[in-house]
mmCIF file of C-alpha atoms in Angstrom:
data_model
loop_
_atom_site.group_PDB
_atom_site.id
_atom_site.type_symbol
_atom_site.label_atom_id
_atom_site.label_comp_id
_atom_site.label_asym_id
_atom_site.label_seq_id
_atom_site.Cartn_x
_atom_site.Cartn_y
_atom_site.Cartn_z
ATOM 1 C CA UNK J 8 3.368 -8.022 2.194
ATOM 2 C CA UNK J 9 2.446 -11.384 2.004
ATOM 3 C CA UNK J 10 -1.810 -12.324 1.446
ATOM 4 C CA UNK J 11 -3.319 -15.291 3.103
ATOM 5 C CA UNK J 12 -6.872 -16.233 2.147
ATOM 6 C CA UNK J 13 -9.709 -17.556 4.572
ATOM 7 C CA UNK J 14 -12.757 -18.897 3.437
ATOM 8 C CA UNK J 15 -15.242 -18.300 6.502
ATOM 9 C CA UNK J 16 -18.234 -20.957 6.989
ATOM 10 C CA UNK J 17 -20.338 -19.247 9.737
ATOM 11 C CA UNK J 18 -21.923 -15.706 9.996
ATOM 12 C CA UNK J 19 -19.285 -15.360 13.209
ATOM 13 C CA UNK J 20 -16.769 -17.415 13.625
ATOM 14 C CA UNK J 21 -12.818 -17.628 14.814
ATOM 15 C CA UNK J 22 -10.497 -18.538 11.957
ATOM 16 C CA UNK J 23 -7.150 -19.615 13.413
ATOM 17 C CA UNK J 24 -4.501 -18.477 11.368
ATOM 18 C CA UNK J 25 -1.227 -18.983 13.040
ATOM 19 C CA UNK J 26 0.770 -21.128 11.369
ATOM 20 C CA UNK J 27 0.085 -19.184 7.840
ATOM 21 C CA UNK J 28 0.969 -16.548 9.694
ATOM 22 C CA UNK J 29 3.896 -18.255 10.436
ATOM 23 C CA UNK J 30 4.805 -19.114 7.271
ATOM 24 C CA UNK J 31 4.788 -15.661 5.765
ATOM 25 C CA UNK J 32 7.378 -15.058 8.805
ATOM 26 C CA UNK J 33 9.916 -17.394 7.530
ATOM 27 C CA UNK J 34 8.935 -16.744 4.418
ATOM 28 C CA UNK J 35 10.353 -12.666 4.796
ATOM 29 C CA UNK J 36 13.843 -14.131 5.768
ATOM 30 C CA UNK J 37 13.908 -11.480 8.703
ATOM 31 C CA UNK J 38 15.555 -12.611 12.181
ATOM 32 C CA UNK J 39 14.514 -10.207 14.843
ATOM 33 C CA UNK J 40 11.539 -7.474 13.974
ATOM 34 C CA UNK J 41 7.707 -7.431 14.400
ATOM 35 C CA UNK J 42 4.636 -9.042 11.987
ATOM 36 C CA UNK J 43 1.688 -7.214 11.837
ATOM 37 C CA UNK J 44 -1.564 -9.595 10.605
ATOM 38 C CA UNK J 45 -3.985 -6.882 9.162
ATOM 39 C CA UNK J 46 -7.240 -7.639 8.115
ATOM 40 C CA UNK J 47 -8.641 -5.433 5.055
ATOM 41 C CA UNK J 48 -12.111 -5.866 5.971
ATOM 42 C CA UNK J 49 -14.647 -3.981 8.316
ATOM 43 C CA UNK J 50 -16.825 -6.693 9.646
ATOM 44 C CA UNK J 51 -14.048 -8.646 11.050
ATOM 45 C CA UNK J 52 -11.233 -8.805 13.140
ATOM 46 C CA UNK J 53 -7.707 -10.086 14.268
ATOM 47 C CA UNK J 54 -6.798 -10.770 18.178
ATOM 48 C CA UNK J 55 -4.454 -13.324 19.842
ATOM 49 C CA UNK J 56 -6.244 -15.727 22.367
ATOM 50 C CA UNK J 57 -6.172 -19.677 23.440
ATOM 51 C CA UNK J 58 -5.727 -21.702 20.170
ATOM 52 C CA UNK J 59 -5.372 -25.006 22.362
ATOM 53 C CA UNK J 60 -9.295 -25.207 23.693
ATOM 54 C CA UNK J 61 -11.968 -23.992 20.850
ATOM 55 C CA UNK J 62 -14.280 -23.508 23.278
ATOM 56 C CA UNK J 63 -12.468 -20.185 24.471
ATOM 57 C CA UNK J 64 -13.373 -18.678 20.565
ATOM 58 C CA UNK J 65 -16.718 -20.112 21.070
ATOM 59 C CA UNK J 66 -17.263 -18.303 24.501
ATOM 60 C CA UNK J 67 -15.467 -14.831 22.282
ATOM 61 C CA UNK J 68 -18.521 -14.976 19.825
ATOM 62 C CA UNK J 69 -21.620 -16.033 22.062
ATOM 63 C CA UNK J 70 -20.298 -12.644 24.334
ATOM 64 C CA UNK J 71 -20.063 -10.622 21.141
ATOM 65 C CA UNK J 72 -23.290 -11.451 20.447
ATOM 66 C CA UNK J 73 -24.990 -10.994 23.278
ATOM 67 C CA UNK J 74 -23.301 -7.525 23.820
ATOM 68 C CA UNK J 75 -23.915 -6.613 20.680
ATOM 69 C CA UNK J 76 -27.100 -8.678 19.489
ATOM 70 C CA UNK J 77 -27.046 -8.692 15.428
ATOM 71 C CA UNK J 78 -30.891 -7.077 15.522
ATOM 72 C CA UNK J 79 -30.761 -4.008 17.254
ATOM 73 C CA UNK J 80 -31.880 -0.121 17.303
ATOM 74 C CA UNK J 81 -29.047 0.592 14.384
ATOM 75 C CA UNK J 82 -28.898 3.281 11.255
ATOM 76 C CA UNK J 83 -26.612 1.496 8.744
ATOM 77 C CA UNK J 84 -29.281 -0.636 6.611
ATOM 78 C CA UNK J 85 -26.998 -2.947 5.210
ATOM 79 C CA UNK J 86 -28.218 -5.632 8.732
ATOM 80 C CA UNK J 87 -25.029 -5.892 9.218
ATOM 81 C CA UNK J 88 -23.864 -3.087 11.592
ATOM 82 C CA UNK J 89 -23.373 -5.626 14.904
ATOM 83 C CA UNK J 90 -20.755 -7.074 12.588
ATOM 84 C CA UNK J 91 -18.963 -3.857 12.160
ATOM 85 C CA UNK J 92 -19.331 -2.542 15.450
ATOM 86 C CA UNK J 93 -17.560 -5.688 16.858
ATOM 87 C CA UNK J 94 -14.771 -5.309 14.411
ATOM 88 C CA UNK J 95 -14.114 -1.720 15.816
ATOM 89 C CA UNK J 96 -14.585 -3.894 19.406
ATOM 90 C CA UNK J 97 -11.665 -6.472 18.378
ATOM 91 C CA UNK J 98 -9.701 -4.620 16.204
ATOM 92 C CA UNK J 99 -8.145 -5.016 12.882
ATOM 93 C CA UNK J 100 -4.998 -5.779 13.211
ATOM 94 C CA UNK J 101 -2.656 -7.563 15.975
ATOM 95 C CA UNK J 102 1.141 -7.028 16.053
ATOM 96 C CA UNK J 103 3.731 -10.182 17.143
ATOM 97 C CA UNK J 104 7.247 -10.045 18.083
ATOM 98 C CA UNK J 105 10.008 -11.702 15.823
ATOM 99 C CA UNK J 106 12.871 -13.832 17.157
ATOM 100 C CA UNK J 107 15.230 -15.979 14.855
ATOM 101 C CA UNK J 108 13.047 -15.595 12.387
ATOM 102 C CA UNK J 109 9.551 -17.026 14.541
ATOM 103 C CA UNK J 110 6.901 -15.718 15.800
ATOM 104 C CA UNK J 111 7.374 -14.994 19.030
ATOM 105 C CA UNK J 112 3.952 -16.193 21.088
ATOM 106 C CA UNK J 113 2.851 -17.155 24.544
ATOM 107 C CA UNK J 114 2.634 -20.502 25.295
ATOM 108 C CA UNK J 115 -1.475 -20.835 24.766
ATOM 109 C CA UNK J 116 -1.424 -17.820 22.092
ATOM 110 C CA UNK J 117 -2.474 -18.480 18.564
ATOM 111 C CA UNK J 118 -3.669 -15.484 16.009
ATOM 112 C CA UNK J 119 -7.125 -15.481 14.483
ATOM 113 C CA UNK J 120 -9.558 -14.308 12.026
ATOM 114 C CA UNK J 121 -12.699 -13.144 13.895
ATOM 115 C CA UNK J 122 -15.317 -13.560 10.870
ATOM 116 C CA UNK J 123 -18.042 -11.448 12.216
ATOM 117 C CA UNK J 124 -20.757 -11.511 8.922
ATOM 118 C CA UNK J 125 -19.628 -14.628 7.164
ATOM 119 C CA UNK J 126 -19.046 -16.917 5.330
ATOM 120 C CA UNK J 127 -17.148 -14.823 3.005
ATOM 121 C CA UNK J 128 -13.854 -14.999 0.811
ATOM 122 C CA UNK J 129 -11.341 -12.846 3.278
ATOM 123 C CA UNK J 130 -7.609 -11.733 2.881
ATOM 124 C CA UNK J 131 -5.046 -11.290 5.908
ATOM 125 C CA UNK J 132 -2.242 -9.297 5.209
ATOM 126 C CA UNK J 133 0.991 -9.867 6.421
ATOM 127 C CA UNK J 134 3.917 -7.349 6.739
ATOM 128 C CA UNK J 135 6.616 -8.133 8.446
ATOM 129 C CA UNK J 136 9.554 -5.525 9.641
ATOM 130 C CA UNK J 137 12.939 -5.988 10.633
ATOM 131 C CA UNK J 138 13.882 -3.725 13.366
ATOM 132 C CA UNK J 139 17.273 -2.074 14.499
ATOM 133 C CA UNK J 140 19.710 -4.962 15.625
ATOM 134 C CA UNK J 141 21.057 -2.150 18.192
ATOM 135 C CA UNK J 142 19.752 -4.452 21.128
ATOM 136 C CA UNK U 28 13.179 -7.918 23.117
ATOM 137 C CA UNK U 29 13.537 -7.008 26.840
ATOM 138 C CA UNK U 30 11.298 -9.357 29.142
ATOM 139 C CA UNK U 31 9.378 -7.513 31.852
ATOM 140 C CA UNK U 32 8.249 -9.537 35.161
ATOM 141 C CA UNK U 33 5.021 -8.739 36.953
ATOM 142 C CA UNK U 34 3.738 -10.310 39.624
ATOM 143 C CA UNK U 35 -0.187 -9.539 39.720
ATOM 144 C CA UNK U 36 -1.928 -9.352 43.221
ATOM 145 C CA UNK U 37 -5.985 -9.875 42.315
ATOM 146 C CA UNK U 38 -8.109 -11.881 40.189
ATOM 147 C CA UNK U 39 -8.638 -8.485 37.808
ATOM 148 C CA UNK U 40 -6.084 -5.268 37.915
ATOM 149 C CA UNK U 41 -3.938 -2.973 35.950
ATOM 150 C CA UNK U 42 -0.984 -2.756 36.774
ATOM 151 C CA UNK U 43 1.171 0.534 35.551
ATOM 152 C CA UNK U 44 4.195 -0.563 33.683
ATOM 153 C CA UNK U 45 5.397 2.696 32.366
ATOM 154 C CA UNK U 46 8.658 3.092 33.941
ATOM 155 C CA UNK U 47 10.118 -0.419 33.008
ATOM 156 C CA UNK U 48 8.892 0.357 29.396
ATOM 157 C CA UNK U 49 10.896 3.783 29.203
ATOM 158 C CA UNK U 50 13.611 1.767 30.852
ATOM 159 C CA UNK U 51 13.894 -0.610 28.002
ATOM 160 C CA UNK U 52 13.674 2.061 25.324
ATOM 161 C CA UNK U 53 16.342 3.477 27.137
ATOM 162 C CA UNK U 54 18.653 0.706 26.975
ATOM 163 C CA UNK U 55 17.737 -0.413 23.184
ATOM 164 C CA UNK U 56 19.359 2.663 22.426
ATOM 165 C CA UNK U 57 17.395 3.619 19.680
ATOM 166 C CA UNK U 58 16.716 7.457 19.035
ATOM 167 C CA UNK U 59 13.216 7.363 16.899
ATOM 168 C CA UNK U 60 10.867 5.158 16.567
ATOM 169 C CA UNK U 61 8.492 2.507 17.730
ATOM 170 C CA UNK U 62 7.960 0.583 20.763
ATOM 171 C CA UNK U 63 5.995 -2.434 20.996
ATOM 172 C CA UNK U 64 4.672 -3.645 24.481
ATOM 173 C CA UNK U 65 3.007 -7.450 24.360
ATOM 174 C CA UNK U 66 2.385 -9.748 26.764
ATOM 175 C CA UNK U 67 2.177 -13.620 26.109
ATOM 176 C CA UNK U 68 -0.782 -14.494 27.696
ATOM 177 C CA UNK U 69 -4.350 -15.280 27.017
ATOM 178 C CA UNK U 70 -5.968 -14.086 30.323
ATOM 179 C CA UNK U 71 -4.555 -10.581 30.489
ATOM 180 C CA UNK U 72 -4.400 -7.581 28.108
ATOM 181 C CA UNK U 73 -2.294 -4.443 27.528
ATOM 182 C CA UNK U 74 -3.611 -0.978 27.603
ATOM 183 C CA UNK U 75 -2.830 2.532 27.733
ATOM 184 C CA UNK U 76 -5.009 4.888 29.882
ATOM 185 C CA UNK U 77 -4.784 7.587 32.921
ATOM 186 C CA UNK U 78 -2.205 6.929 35.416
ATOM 187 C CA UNK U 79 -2.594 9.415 37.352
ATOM 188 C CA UNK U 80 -6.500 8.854 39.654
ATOM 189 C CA UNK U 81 -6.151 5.154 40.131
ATOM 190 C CA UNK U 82 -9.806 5.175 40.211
ATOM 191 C CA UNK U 83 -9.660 5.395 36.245
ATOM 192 C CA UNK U 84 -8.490 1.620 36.267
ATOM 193 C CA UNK U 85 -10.773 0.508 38.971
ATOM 194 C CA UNK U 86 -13.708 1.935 36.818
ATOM 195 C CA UNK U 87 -12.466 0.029 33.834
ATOM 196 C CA UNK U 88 -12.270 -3.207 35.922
ATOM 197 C CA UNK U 89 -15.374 -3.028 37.071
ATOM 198 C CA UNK U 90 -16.772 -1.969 33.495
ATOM 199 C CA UNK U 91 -15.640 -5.174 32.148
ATOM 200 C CA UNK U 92 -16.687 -7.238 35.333
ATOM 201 C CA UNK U 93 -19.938 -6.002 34.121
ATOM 202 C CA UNK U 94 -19.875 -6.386 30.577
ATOM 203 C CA UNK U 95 -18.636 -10.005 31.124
ATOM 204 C CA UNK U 96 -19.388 -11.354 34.101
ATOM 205 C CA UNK U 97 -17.015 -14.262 35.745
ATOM 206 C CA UNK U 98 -20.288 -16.773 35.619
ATOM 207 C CA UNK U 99 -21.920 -17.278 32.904
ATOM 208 C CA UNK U 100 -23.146 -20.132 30.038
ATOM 209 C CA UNK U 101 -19.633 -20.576 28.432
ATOM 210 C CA UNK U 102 -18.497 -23.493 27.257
ATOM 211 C CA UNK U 103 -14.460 -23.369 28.447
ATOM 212 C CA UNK U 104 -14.735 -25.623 31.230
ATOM 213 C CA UNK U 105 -11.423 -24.430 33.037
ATOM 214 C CA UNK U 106 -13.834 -21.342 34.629
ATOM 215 C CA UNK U 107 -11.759 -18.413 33.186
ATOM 216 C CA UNK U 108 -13.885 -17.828 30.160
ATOM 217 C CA UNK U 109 -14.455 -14.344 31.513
ATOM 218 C CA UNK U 110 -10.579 -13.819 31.527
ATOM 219 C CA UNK U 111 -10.122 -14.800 27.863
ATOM 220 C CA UNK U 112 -12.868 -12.542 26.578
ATOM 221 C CA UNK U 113 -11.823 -9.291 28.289
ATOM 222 C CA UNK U 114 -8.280 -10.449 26.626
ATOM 223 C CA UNK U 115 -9.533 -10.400 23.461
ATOM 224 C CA UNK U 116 -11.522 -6.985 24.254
ATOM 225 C CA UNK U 117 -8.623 -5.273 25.565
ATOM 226 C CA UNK U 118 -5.922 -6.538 23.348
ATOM 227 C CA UNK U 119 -2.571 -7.673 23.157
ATOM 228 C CA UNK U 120 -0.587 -5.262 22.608
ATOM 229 C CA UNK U 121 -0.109 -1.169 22.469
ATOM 230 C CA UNK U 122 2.590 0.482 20.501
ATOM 231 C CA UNK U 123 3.742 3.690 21.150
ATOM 232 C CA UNK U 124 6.073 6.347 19.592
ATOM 233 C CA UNK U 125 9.959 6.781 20.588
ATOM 234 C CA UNK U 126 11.769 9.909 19.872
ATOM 235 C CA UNK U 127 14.933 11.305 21.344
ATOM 236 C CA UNK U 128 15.396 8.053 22.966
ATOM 237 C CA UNK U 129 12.592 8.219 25.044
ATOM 238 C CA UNK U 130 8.072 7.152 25.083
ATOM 239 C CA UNK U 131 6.223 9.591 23.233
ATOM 240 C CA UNK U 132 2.984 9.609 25.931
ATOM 241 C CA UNK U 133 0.047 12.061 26.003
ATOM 242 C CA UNK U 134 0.271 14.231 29.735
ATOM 243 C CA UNK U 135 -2.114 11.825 31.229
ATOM 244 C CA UNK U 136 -1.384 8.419 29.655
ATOM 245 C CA UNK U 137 -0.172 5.200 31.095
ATOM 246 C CA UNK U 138 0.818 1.976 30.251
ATOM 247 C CA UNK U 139 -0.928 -1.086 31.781
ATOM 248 C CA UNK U 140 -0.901 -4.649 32.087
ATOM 249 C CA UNK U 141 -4.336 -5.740 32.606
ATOM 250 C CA UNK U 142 -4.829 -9.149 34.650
ATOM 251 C CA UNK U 143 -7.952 -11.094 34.220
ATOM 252 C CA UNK U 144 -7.285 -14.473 35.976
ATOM 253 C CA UNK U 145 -4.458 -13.625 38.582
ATOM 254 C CA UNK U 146 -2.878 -13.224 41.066
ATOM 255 C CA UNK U 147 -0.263 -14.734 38.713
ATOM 256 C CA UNK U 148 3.509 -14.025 37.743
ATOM 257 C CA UNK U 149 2.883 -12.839 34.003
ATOM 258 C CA UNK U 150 5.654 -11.348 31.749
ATOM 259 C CA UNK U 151 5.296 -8.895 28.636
ATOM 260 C CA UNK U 152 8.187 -8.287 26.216
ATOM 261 C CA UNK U 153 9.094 -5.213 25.100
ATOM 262 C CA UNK U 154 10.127 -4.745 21.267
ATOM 263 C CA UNK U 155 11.625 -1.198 20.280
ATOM 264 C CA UNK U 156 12.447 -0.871 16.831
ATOM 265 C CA UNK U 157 14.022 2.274 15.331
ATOM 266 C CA UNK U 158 12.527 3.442 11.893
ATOM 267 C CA UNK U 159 14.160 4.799 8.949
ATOM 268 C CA UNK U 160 15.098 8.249 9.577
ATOM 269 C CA UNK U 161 14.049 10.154 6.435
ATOM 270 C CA UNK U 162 11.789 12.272 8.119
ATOM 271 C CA UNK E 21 6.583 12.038 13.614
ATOM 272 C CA UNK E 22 3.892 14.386 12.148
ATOM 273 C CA UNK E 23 0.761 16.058 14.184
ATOM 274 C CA UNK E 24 -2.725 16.333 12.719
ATOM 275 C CA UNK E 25 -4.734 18.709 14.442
ATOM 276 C CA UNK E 26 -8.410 17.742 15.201
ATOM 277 C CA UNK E 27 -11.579 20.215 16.465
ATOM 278 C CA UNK E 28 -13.911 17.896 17.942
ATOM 279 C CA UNK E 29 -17.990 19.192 17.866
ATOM 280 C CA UNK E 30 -19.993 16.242 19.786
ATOM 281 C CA UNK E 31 -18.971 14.845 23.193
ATOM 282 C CA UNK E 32 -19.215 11.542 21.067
ATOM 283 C CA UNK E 33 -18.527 11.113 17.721
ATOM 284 C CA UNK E 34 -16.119 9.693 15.146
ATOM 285 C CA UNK E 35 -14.099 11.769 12.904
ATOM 286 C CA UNK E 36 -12.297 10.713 9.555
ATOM 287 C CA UNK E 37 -8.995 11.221 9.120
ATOM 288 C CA UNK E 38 -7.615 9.104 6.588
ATOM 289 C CA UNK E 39 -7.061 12.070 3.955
ATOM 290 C CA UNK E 40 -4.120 13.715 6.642
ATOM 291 C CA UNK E 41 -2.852 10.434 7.577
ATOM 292 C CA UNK E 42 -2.200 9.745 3.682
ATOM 293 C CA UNK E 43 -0.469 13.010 3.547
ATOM 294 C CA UNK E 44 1.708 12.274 6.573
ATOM 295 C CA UNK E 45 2.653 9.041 4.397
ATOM 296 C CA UNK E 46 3.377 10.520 1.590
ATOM 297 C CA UNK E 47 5.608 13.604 2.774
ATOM 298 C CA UNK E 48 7.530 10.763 4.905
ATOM 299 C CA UNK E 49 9.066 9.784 2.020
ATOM 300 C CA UNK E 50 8.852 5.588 2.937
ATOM 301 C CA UNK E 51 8.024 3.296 0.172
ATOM 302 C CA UNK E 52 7.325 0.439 1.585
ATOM 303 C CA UNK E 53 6.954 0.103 5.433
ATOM 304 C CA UNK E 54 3.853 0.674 8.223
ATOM 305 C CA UNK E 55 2.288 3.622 9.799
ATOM 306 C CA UNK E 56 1.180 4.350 13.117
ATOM 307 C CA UNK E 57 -1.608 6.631 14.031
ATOM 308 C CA UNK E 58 -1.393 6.871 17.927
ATOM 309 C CA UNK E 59 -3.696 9.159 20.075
ATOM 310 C CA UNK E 60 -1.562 10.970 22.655
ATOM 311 C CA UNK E 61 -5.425 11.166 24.477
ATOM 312 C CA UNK E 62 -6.990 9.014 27.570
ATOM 313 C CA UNK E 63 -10.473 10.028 26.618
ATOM 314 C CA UNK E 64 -10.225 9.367 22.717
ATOM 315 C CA UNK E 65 -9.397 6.041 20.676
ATOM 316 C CA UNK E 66 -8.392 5.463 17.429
ATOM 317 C CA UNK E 67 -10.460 2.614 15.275
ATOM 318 C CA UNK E 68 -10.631 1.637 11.152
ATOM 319 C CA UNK E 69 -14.248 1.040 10.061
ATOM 320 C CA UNK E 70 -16.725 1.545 7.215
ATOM 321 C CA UNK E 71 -16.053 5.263 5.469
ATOM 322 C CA UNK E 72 -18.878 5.053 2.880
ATOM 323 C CA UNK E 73 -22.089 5.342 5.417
ATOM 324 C CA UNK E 74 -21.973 7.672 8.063
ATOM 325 C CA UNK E 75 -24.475 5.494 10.082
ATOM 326 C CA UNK E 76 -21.505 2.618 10.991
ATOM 327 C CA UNK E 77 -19.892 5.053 12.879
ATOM 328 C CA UNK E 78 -23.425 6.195 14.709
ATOM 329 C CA UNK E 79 -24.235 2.689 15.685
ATOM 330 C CA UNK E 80 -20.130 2.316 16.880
ATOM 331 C CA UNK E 81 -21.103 5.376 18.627
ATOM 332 C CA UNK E 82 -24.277 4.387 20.028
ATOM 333 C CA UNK E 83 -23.625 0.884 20.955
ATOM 334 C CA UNK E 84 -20.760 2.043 23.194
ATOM 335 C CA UNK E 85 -22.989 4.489 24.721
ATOM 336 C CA UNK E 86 -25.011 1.831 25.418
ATOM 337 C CA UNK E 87 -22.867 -0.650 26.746
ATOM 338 C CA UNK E 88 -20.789 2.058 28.531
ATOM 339 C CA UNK E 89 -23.330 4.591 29.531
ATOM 340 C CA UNK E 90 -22.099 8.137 30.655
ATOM 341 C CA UNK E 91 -23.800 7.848 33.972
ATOM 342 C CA UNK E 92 -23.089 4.763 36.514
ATOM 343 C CA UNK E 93 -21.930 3.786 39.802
ATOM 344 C CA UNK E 94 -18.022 5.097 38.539
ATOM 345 C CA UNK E 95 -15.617 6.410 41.385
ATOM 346 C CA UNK E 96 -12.954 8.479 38.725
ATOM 347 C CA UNK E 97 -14.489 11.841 40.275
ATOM 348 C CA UNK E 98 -14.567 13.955 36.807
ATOM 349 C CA UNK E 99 -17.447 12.477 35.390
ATOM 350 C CA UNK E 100 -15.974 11.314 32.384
ATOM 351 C CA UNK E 101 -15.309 7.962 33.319
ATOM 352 C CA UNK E 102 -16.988 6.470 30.042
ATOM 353 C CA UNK E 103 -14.947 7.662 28.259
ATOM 354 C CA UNK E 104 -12.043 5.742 29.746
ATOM 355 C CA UNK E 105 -13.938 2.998 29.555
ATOM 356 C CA UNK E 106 -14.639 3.266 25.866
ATOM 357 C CA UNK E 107 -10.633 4.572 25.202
ATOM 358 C CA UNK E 108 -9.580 1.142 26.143
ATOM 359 C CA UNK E 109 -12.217 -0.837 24.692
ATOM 360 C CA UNK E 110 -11.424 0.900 21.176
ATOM 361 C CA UNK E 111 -7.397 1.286 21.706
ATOM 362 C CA UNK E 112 -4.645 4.062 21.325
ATOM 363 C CA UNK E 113 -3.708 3.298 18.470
ATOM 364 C CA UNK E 114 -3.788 1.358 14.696
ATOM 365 C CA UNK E 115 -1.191 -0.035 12.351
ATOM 366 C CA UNK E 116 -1.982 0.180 8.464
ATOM 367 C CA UNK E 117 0.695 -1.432 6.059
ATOM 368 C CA UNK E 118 2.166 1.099 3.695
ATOM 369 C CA UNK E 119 3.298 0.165 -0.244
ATOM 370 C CA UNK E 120 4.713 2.270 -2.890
ATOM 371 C CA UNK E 121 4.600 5.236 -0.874
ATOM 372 C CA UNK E 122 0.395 5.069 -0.268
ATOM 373 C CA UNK E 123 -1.678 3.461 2.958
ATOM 374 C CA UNK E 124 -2.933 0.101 2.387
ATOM 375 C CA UNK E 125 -6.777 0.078 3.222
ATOM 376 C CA UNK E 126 -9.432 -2.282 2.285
ATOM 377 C CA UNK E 127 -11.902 -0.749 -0.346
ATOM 378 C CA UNK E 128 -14.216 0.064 2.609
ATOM 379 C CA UNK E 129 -12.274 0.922 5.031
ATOM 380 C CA UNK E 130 -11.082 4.586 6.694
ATOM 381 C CA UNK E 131 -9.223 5.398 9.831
ATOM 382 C CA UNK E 132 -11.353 7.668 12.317
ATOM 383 C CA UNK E 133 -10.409 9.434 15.630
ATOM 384 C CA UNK E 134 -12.844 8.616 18.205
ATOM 385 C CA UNK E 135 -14.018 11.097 20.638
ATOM 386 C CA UNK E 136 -15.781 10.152 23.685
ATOM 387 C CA UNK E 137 -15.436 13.496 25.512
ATOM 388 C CA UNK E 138 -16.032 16.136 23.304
ATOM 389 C CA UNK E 139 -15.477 18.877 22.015
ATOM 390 C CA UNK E 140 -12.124 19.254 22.478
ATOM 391 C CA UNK E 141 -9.227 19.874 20.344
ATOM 392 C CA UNK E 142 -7.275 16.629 19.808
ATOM 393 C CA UNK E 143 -3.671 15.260 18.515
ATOM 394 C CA UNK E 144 -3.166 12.456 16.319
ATOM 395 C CA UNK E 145 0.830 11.148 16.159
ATOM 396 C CA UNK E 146 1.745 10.032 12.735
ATOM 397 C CA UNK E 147 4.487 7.762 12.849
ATOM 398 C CA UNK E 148 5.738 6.255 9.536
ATOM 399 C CA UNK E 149 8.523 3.462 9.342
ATOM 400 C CA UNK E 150 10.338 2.067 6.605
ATOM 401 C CA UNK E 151 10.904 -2.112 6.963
ATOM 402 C CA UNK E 152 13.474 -3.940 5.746
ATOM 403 C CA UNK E 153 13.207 -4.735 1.861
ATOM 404 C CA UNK E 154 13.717 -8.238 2.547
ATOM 405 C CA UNK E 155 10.755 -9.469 0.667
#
C-alpha cells in the first residue's frame, strides 16, 4: 500500500490526484489488476470525474453545498456534519482498472480528493492488486 | 478486461447490463471472486438496483433530475454540468462477488449503466479477478 | 465469501458492523489483500463514516430523508421508492485495504449497513482477496 499526501487549501475543494495515483501504479510492478485509491478520512471523498475543465469540480462542490448547506438542523456538534454527510454522498474510495501496468481511464477521467472540511494534512491510500491472468 | 458497448437512447436512463456482465464472468473463467464493472466516462454512472419494476429506475432518474436540475448557476460552460454531478453522485463503478463462476446478486438486484448526457454510444469494461482461494 | 446476519429496528437507520467484518478478515486467513463488504439488498447501502458519535450517522440519516423524502410524486407502486433512491445514492458496496491480516481504517472511521426500509433482516457478503505481493 502505497501513501500519497494532500495538503488541502479550501474548506471544500477537489484535489486531483491522478498522476500520483499513477505513480504508485507503476510503482507496484503489476501488469493487469485493479487500484483502489482509499481515503482514510470521514469528511472527504474519492470519485472519478472531468480533470480537463476545473469548472466541472467547481460545479461538484457549489451542488454539495447547496444540497447539503454546511449550517443546518444537525446533532453531531463538531459543525462539521455537512462535511461528513457528503463523504458518505461521494464515497471513500474509487476502484480503476489496470492494463500494462496503467491506469486504465476514460478519456476525460482523472481521480480526485474531494476535501470536504479543509484545509487539512490528508493521506490517500493506494493498493493495488494483480488479478488472475486467466483472461 | 472485456469491453461492453451500449448505445443509450435519452438524455438520462439506466440501462440494465446484467446479462453481458455474467457473460464476461463467464468467459474469464474464473471460479471465485470479484468482478469489477466501470465505465470510462464522466457523464454517466454505474449502479446496482431493482431490475425487475422498471419504474424503480425511472424514480431514481427523476430523483436526481430533481436534486440537480439540468439549468442551473454552474460554471462548466459546455451545459452538461448536471451530467457530471449525478456522475460523481452515482459513481463509477460497482463490484460484485463471483462464485462458482457466476454474479453473486441479491433476488432483486440489477446492474445499470446510468446515462446523464446521452443518447450516446458509451462503453464500460468489465474486470473479473479471481482471489486467493484460502477460504 | 462469509454472511453476517443483520436485525434491522428503524425503517432508517445505520448499523455498525465493522467488529464482524474484522472477523470475516481474520478467519480468511489473507495477509495482505482487500475486502469487500457488498449488500445483496436494493433497499439498503453500505457507507464508511464517523464511529465515535452516534449523531453523524443521524444527520446521514436525516439529510437523506430530507433530500429523498419517503413520500413524493414516485411511480415504483410499493411505496418504498426512497429507499431506492437513497440505495444508489449511498452504493452496494465498499472496499477497505487489508494488511497483516487486520482492516485498514482511518482512526475515525467504521463501516455501517444502511437501512432505508426497515426493519428487516439483512445480509452483508464478506468477500476477502489476497493481491499479489508485488510490493
Amino acid at each position: 500500500m502505497k501513501v500519497i499526501h494532500v495538503s488541502t487549501r479550501a474548506r471544500s475543494e477537489m484535489v486531483p490526484i491522478t498522476a500520483p495515483v499513477q505513480d504508485a501504479v507503476r510503482e507496484a510492478g503489476i501488469e493487469d489488476g485493479l487500484v483502489m485509491v482509499f481515503v482514510p478520512h470521514t469528511t472527504a471523498g474519492i470519485t472519478i470525474n472531468e480533470q480537463a475543465d476545473p469548472d466541472v469540480a467547481a460545479d461538484i462542490i457549489h451542488t454539495l453545498d447547496r444540497l447539503v448547506p454546511w449550517n443546518g438542523p444537525y446533532a453531531h456538534e463538531e459543525g462539521n456534519a455537512a462535511a461528513h454527510v457528503k463523504a458518505t454522498l461521494v464515497g471513500s474510495s474509487v476502484m480503476v482498472p489496470v492494463a500494462q501496468g496503467r491506469l486504465c481511464l476514460g478519456t476525460w477521467q482523472g481521480i480526485f480528493l474531494c476535501e470536504f472540511d479543509g484545509p487539512r494534512s490528508r493521506q490517500v491510500w493506494v493498493s493495488v492488486m494483480g488479478p488472475s491472468r486467466a483472461k
